[in-house]
Amino acid sequence: MSKQKVLFVCIHNSARSQMAEAWLNHICGDSFEAQSAGLEPGKLNPLVVEVMKEEGIDISHKTTKAVFDLFKKGEHFSYVITVCDEASAERCPIFPGLTQRLHWSFPDPSKATGSNKEKLEQIRPIRDAIKQKIESWCAKVCTTANKT
């Protein structure tokens, strides 16, 4: 059985979409192949790399990608999931084919303030919320897919 391709999209592809990609590949990698991209790719957030490493997932080698580059290549995805705010999500292109679009809004880790320690304390709950959403979505989608 081939894996369903999933694209997570955010503004800079520096935090939320990277975490979602890593979690999906870690939790449901036998059913899904996740990628991530940004509307305006930036630099990978080192604090996000750190909080993911705390969970045993190394994303330090990842680079940011532009969603429009994937769109221009004609990539096909079963799901395109935006993880930024609603207004930004509306800027995401419509991918060709039978793509289901979902929107999961999470706070932006780049908005964390204070010392690095304080920022990490603000980013961990975002990481955990993304993991929880991925776990719950995988349980639902994989159960549905197995019944067909």
Coordinates of N, CA and C in Angstrom, one line a residue:
M1 N 0.8 -1.2 0.0 CA 0.0 0.0 0.0 C 0.9 1.2 0.0
S2 N 0.6 2.2 -0.9 CA 1.4 3.4 -0.9 C 1.0 4.4 0.1
K3 N 1.9 5.2 0.5 CA 1.6 6.2 1.6 C 0.9 7.4 1.0
Q4 N 0.0 8.0 1.8 CA -0.7 9.2 1.4 C 0.3 10.3 1.7
K5 N 0.4 11.3 0.7 CA 1.3 12.4 0.9 C 0.5 13.6 1.6
V6 N 1.2 14.2 2.6 CA 0.6 15.3 3.3 C 1.6 16.4 3.3
L7 N 1.0 17.6 3.1 CA 1.8 18.8 3.1 C 1.3 19.7 4.2
F8 N 2.2 20.1 5.1 CA 1.9 21.1 6.2 C 2.5 22.4 5.7
V9 N 1.6 23.4 5.8 CA 2.0 24.8 5.3 C 1.8 25.8 6.5
C10 N 2.8 26.7 6.5 CA 2.8 27.8 7.5 C 3.4 29.0 6.8
I11 N 3.6 30.0 7.5 CA 4.1 31.2 6.9 C 5.6 31.1 6.5
H12 N 6.5 30.8 7.4 CA 7.9 30.7 7.2 C 8.5 29.3 7.1
N13 N 7.7 28.3 7.4 CA 8.2 26.9 7.4 C 9.4 26.8 8.3
S14 N 9.3 27.6 9.4 CA 10.4 27.6 10.4 C 10.1 26.9 11.7
A15 N 8.8 26.6 11.9 CA 8.5 26.1 13.3 C 7.3 25.1 13.2
R16 N 6.0 25.6 13.2 CA 4.8 24.8 13.3 C 4.8 23.7 12.2
S17 N 5.0 24.1 10.9 CA 4.9 23.1 9.8 C 6.0 22.1 9.9
Q18 N 7.2 22.5 10.4 CA 8.3 21.6 10.6 C 8.0 20.6 11.7
M19 N 7.4 21.1 12.8 CA 7.1 20.2 13.9 C 6.0 19.2 13.4
A20 N 5.0 19.7 12.7 CA 3.9 18.8 12.3 C 4.4 17.7 11.3
E21 N 5.3 18.1 10.4 CA 5.9 17.2 9.5 C 6.6 16.1 10.2
A22 N 7.4 16.5 11.2 CA 8.2 15.6 12.0 C 7.4 14.6 12.8
W23 N 6.3 15.2 13.4 CA 5.4 14.4 14.2 C 4.7 13.4 13.4
L24 N 4.2 13.8 12.2 CA 3.4 12.8 11.4 C 4.3 11.7 10.9
N25 N 5.5 12.1 10.4 CA 6.4 11.0 9.9 C 6.9 10.1 11.1
H26 N 6.9 10.6 12.3 CA 7.3 9.8 13.5 C 6.2 8.9 13.9
I27 N 5.0 9.5 14.0 CA 3.8 8.8 14.6 C 3.2 7.9 13.6
C28 N 3.0 8.3 12.4 CA 2.2 7.6 11.3 C 3.0 7.4 10.0
G29 N 4.3 7.3 10.2 CA 5.1 7.2 9.0 C 4.9 6.0 8.1
D30 N 4.2 5.0 8.6 CA 3.8 3.8 7.8 C 2.7 4.1 6.9
S31 N 1.9 5.1 7.2 CA 0.7 5.4 6.4 C 0.8 6.7 5.6
F32 N 1.6 7.6 6.1 CA 1.8 8.9 5.5 C 3.2 9.3 5.3
E33 N 3.4 10.1 4.2 CA 4.7 10.7 3.9 C 4.4 12.3 4.0
A34 N 5.0 12.9 5.1 CA 4.8 14.3 5.3 C 5.9 15.1 4.8
Q35 N 5.5 16.3 4.3 CA 6.5 17.4 3.9 C 5.9 18.6 4.5
S36 N 6.7 19.7 4.5 CA 6.3 21.0 4.9 C 6.9 22.1 4.0
A37 N 6.2 23.2 4.0 CA 6.6 24.3 3.2 C 6.0 25.6 3.8
G38 N 6.5 26.7 3.3 CA 6.1 28.0 3.8 C 5.6 29.0 2.7
L39 N 4.8 29.9 3.1 CA 4.4 30.9 2.1 C 5.5 31.9 1.8
E40 N 6.3 32.2 2.8 CA 7.5 33.0 2.7 C 8.6 32.3 3.5
P41 N 9.3 31.3 2.9 CA 10.3 30.5 3.7 C 11.3 31.4 4.4
G42 N 11.6 31.0 5.6 CA 12.6 31.7 6.4 C 13.7 30.8 6.9
K43 N 14.1 31.0 8.1 CA 15.2 30.1 8.7 C 14.5 29.2 9.7
L44 N 15.0 28.0 9.8 CA 14.5 27.0 10.8 C 14.8 27.6 12.2
N45 N 13.8 27.7 13.1 CA 13.9 28.2 14.4 C 14.7 27.3 15.3
P46 N 15.8 27.7 15.8 CA 16.7 26.9 16.6 C 16.0 26.4 17.9
L47 N 15.1 27.2 18.4 CA 14.4 26.8 19.7 C 13.4 25.7 19.4
V48 N 12.9 25.7 18.2 CA 12.0 24.6 17.8 C 12.8 23.3 17.6
V49 N 14.0 23.4 17.0 CA 14.9 22.3 16.9 C 15.2 21.7 18.3
E50 N 15.4 22.6 19.2 CA 15.7 22.1 20.6 C 14.6 21.4 21.3
V51 N 13.3 22.0 21.1 CA 12.2 21.3 21.8 C 11.9 20.0 21.2
M52 N 12.1 19.9 19.9 CA 11.9 18.6 19.2 C 12.9 17.6 19.6
K53 N 14.2 18.0 19.8 CA 15.2 17.2 20.2 C 14.9 16.6 21.6
E54 N 14.3 17.4 22.4 CA 13.9 16.9 23.7 C 13.0 15.7 23.7
E55 N 12.2 15.6 22.6 CA 11.3 14.5 22.3 C 12.0 13.3 21.5
G56 N 13.3 13.5 21.2 CA 14.0 12.5 20.5 C 13.9 12.6 19.0
I57 N 13.5 13.7 18.5 CA 13.3 13.9 17.1 C 14.2 15.0 16.6
D58 N 15.1 14.7 15.7 CA 16.1 15.7 15.3 C 15.7 16.3 13.9
I59 N 15.4 17.5 13.9 CA 15.0 18.2 12.7 C 16.1 19.2 12.3
S60 N 17.2 19.2 12.9 CA 18.3 20.2 12.7 C 18.8 20.2 11.2
H61 N 18.6 19.1 10.5 CA 19.1 18.9 9.1 C 18.0 19.5 8.1
K62 N 16.9 19.8 8.6 CA 15.8 20.2 7.7 C 16.1 21.6 7.2
T63 N 15.6 21.9 6.0 CA 15.6 23.2 5.4 C 14.2 23.7 5.1
T64 N 14.1 25.0 5.0 CA 12.7 25.5 4.7 C 12.5 25.5 3.2
K65 N 11.3 25.3 2.8 CA 10.9 25.3 1.4 C 9.7 26.2 1.1
A66 N 9.6 26.6 -0.1 CA 8.5 27.5 -0.5 C 7.3 26.6 -1.0
V67 N 6.1 26.9 -0.5 CA 4.9 26.1 -1.0 C 4.7 26.4 -2.5
F68 N 5.0 27.5 -3.0 CA 4.7 27.8 -4.4 C 5.7 27.1 -5.3
D69 N 6.9 26.7 -4.8 CA 7.8 25.9 -5.6 C 7.2 24.5 -5.7
L70 N 6.6 23.9 -4.7 CA 6.0 22.6 -4.8 C 4.8 22.7 -5.7
F71 N 4.0 23.8 -5.6 CA 2.9 23.9 -6.4 C 3.3 24.0 -7.9
K72 N 4.3 24.8 -8.2 CA 4.8 24.9 -9.6 C 5.3 23.6 -10.2
K73 N 5.8 22.7 -9.3 CA 6.4 21.4 -9.7 C 5.2 20.4 -10.0
G74 N 4.0 20.8 -9.6 CA 2.8 20.0 -9.9 C 2.7 18.8 -8.9
E75 N 3.3 19.0 -7.7 CA 3.2 18.0 -6.7 C 1.8 17.7 -6.3
H76 N 1.5 16.5 -6.0 CA 0.1 16.1 -5.6 C 0.2 15.6 -4.1
F77 N -0.8 16.1 -3.4 CA -0.9 15.7 -1.9 C -2.3 15.2 -1.6
S78 N -2.5 14.2 -0.8 CA -3.8 13.8 -0.4 C -4.4 14.8 0.6
Y79 N -3.5 15.4 1.4 CA -3.9 16.5 2.3 C -3.0 17.6 2.3
V80 N -3.5 18.8 2.3 CA -2.7 20.0 2.6 C -3.3 20.7 3.8
I81 N -2.5 20.7 4.9 CA -2.9 21.2 6.2 C -2.2 22.4 6.6
T82 N -2.9 23.5 6.7 CA -2.3 24.8 7.2 C -2.3 24.8 8.7
V83 N -1.2 25.3 9.2 CA -1.0 25.3 10.7 C -0.8 26.7 11.2
C84 N -1.1 27.7 10.4 CA -0.9 29.1 10.8 C -2.3 29.7 11.1
D85 N -2.3 31.0 11.1 CA -3.6 31.7 11.4 C -4.5 31.6 10.1
E86 N -5.7 31.9 10.3 CA -6.7 31.7 9.2 C -6.4 32.7 8.0
A87 N -6.0 33.9 8.3 CA -5.8 34.8 7.2 C -4.6 34.4 6.3
S88 N -3.5 33.9 7.0 CA -2.4 33.4 6.2 C -2.7 32.1 5.5
A89 N -3.5 31.3 6.1 CA -3.9 30.0 5.4 C -4.6 30.3 4.1
E90 N -5.4 31.3 4.0 CA -6.1 31.7 2.8 C -5.2 32.0 1.6
R91 N -3.9 32.3 1.9 CA -3.0 32.6 0.9 C -2.4 31.3 0.3
C92 N -2.7 30.2 0.8 CA -2.1 28.9 0.3 C -2.7 28.6 -1.0
P93 N -1.9 28.1 -2.0 CA -2.4 27.8 -3.3 C -3.3 26.5 -3.2
I94 N -4.2 26.4 -4.2 CA -5.0 25.2 -4.3 C -4.2 24.2 -5.1
F95 N -3.9 23.1 -4.6 CA -3.1 22.1 -5.3 C -4.0 21.3 -6.2
P96 N -3.4 20.8 -7.3 CA -4.2 20.0 -8.3 C -4.5 18.7 -7.7
G97 N -5.6 18.0 -8.3 CA -5.9 16.7 -7.9 C -6.9 16.7 -6.8
L98 N -7.1 15.5 -6.2 CA -8.0 15.3 -5.1 C -7.3 15.6 -3.8
T99 N -7.2 16.8 -3.5 CA -6.5 17.2 -2.2 C -7.6 17.7 -1.2
Q100 N -7.5 17.1 0.0 CA -8.3 17.6 1.1 C -7.6 18.7 1.8
R101 N -8.2 19.9 2.0 CA -7.6 20.9 2.7 C -8.1 21.0 4.1
L102 N -7.2 21.1 5.1 CA -7.6 21.2 6.5 C -6.8 22.4 7.1
H103 N -7.4 22.9 8.1 CA -6.8 24.1 8.8 C -6.7 23.8 10.3
W104 N -5.5 23.7 10.8 CA -5.3 23.6 12.3 C -4.4 24.8 12.7
S105 N -5.0 25.7 13.4 CA -4.3 26.9 13.9 C -3.6 26.6 15.2
F106 N -2.3 26.9 15.2 CA -1.5 26.9 16.4 C -0.8 28.2 16.6
P107 N -0.5 28.6 17.8 CA 0.2 29.8 18.1 C 1.6 29.8 17.4
D108 N 2.1 31.0 17.0 CA 3.4 31.1 16.3 C 4.5 31.1 17.4
P109 N 5.4 30.1 17.3 CA 6.5 30.1 18.2 C 7.5 31.3 18.1
S110 N 7.5 31.9 17.0 CA 8.4 33.1 16.8 C 7.9 34.3 17.6
K111 N 6.7 34.2 18.1 CA 6.1 35.3 18.9 C 6.5 35.1 20.4
A112 N 7.2 34.0 20.8 CA 7.6 33.8 22.2 C 8.5 34.9 22.6
T113 N 8.4 35.3 23.8 CA 9.2 36.4 24.3 C 10.0 36.0 25.6
G114 N 11.0 36.9 25.9 CA 11.8 36.6 27.1 C 13.1 36.0 26.8
S115 N 13.7 35.4 27.8 CA 15.0 34.7 27.6 C 14.8 33.4 26.8
N116 N 15.8 32.8 26.4 CA 15.7 31.5 25.7 C 15.0 30.5 26.5
K117 N 15.2 30.5 27.8 CA 14.6 29.5 28.7 C 13.1 29.8 28.7
E118 N 12.7 31.1 28.8 CA 11.3 31.5 28.8 C 10.6 31.2 27.5
K119 N 11.3 31.4 26.4 CA 10.8 31.1 25.1 C 10.6 29.6 24.9
L120 N 11.5 28.8 25.4 CA 11.3 27.3 25.4 C 10.1 26.9 26.1
E121 N 9.8 27.5 27.3 CA 8.7 27.2 28.1 C 7.4 27.6 27.3
Q122 N 7.4 28.5 26.4 CA 6.2 28.9 25.7 C 6.1 28.0 24.4
I123 N 7.2 27.5 23.9 CA 7.2 26.7 22.7 C 6.8 25.3 23.0
R124 N 7.2 24.7 24.1 CA 6.8 23.3 24.4 C 5.3 23.0 24.4
P125 N 4.5 23.9 24.9 CA 3.0 23.6 24.8 C 2.5 23.5 23.3
I126 N 3.1 24.4 22.5 CA 2.8 24.4 21.1 C 3.2 23.0 20.4
R127 N 4.4 22.6 20.7 CA 4.9 21.3 20.3 C 4.0 20.2 20.7
D128 N 3.6 20.2 22.0 CA 2.8 19.2 22.5 C 1.3 19.2 21.9
A129 N 0.8 20.4 21.6 CA -0.5 20.5 21.0 C -0.5 20.0 19.6
I130 N 0.6 20.2 18.9 CA 0.7 19.7 17.5 C 0.8 18.2 17.6
K131 N 1.6 17.6 18.5 CA 1.7 16.2 18.6 C 0.3 15.6 18.9
Q132 N -0.4 16.2 19.9 CA -1.7 15.7 20.2 C -2.7 15.7 19.0
K133 N -2.6 16.8 18.3 CA -3.5 16.9 17.1 C -3.1 15.8 16.1
I134 N -1.9 15.6 15.8 CA -1.4 14.6 14.9 C -1.9 13.2 15.4
E135 N -1.7 12.9 16.7 CA -2.1 11.6 17.2 C -3.6 11.4 17.0
S136 N -4.4 12.4 17.3 CA -5.8 12.2 17.2 C -6.2 12.1 15.8
W137 N -5.6 12.9 14.9 CA -6.0 12.8 13.5 C -5.6 11.5 12.9
C138 N -4.4 11.0 13.2 CA -3.9 9.7 12.7 C -4.9 8.6 13.2
A139 N -5.3 8.6 14.4 CA -6.2 7.6 14.9 C -7.5 7.6 14.2
K140 N -8.0 8.7 13.8 CA -9.2 8.9 13.1 C -9.1 8.5 11.6
V141 N -8.1 9.0 11.0 CA -7.9 8.8 9.5 C -7.4 7.4 9.2
C142 N -6.5 6.9 10.0 CA -6.0 5.5 9.8 C -7.1 4.5 10.1
T143 N -8.0 4.7 11.1 CA -9.1 3.8 11.4 C -10.1 3.9 10.2
T144 N -10.4 5.1 9.7 CA -11.3 5.2 8.5 C -10.7 4.5 7.3
A145 N -9.4 4.7 7.0 CA -8.8 4.1 5.9 C -8.8 2.6 6.0
N146 N -8.6 2.1 7.2 CA -8.6 0.6 7.3 C -10.0 0.0 7.2
K147 N -11.0 0.8 7.3 CA -12.4 0.2 7.2 C -12.8 0.2 5.7
T148 N -12.1 0.9 4.8 CA -12.6 0.9 3.4 C -12.0 -0.2 2.6

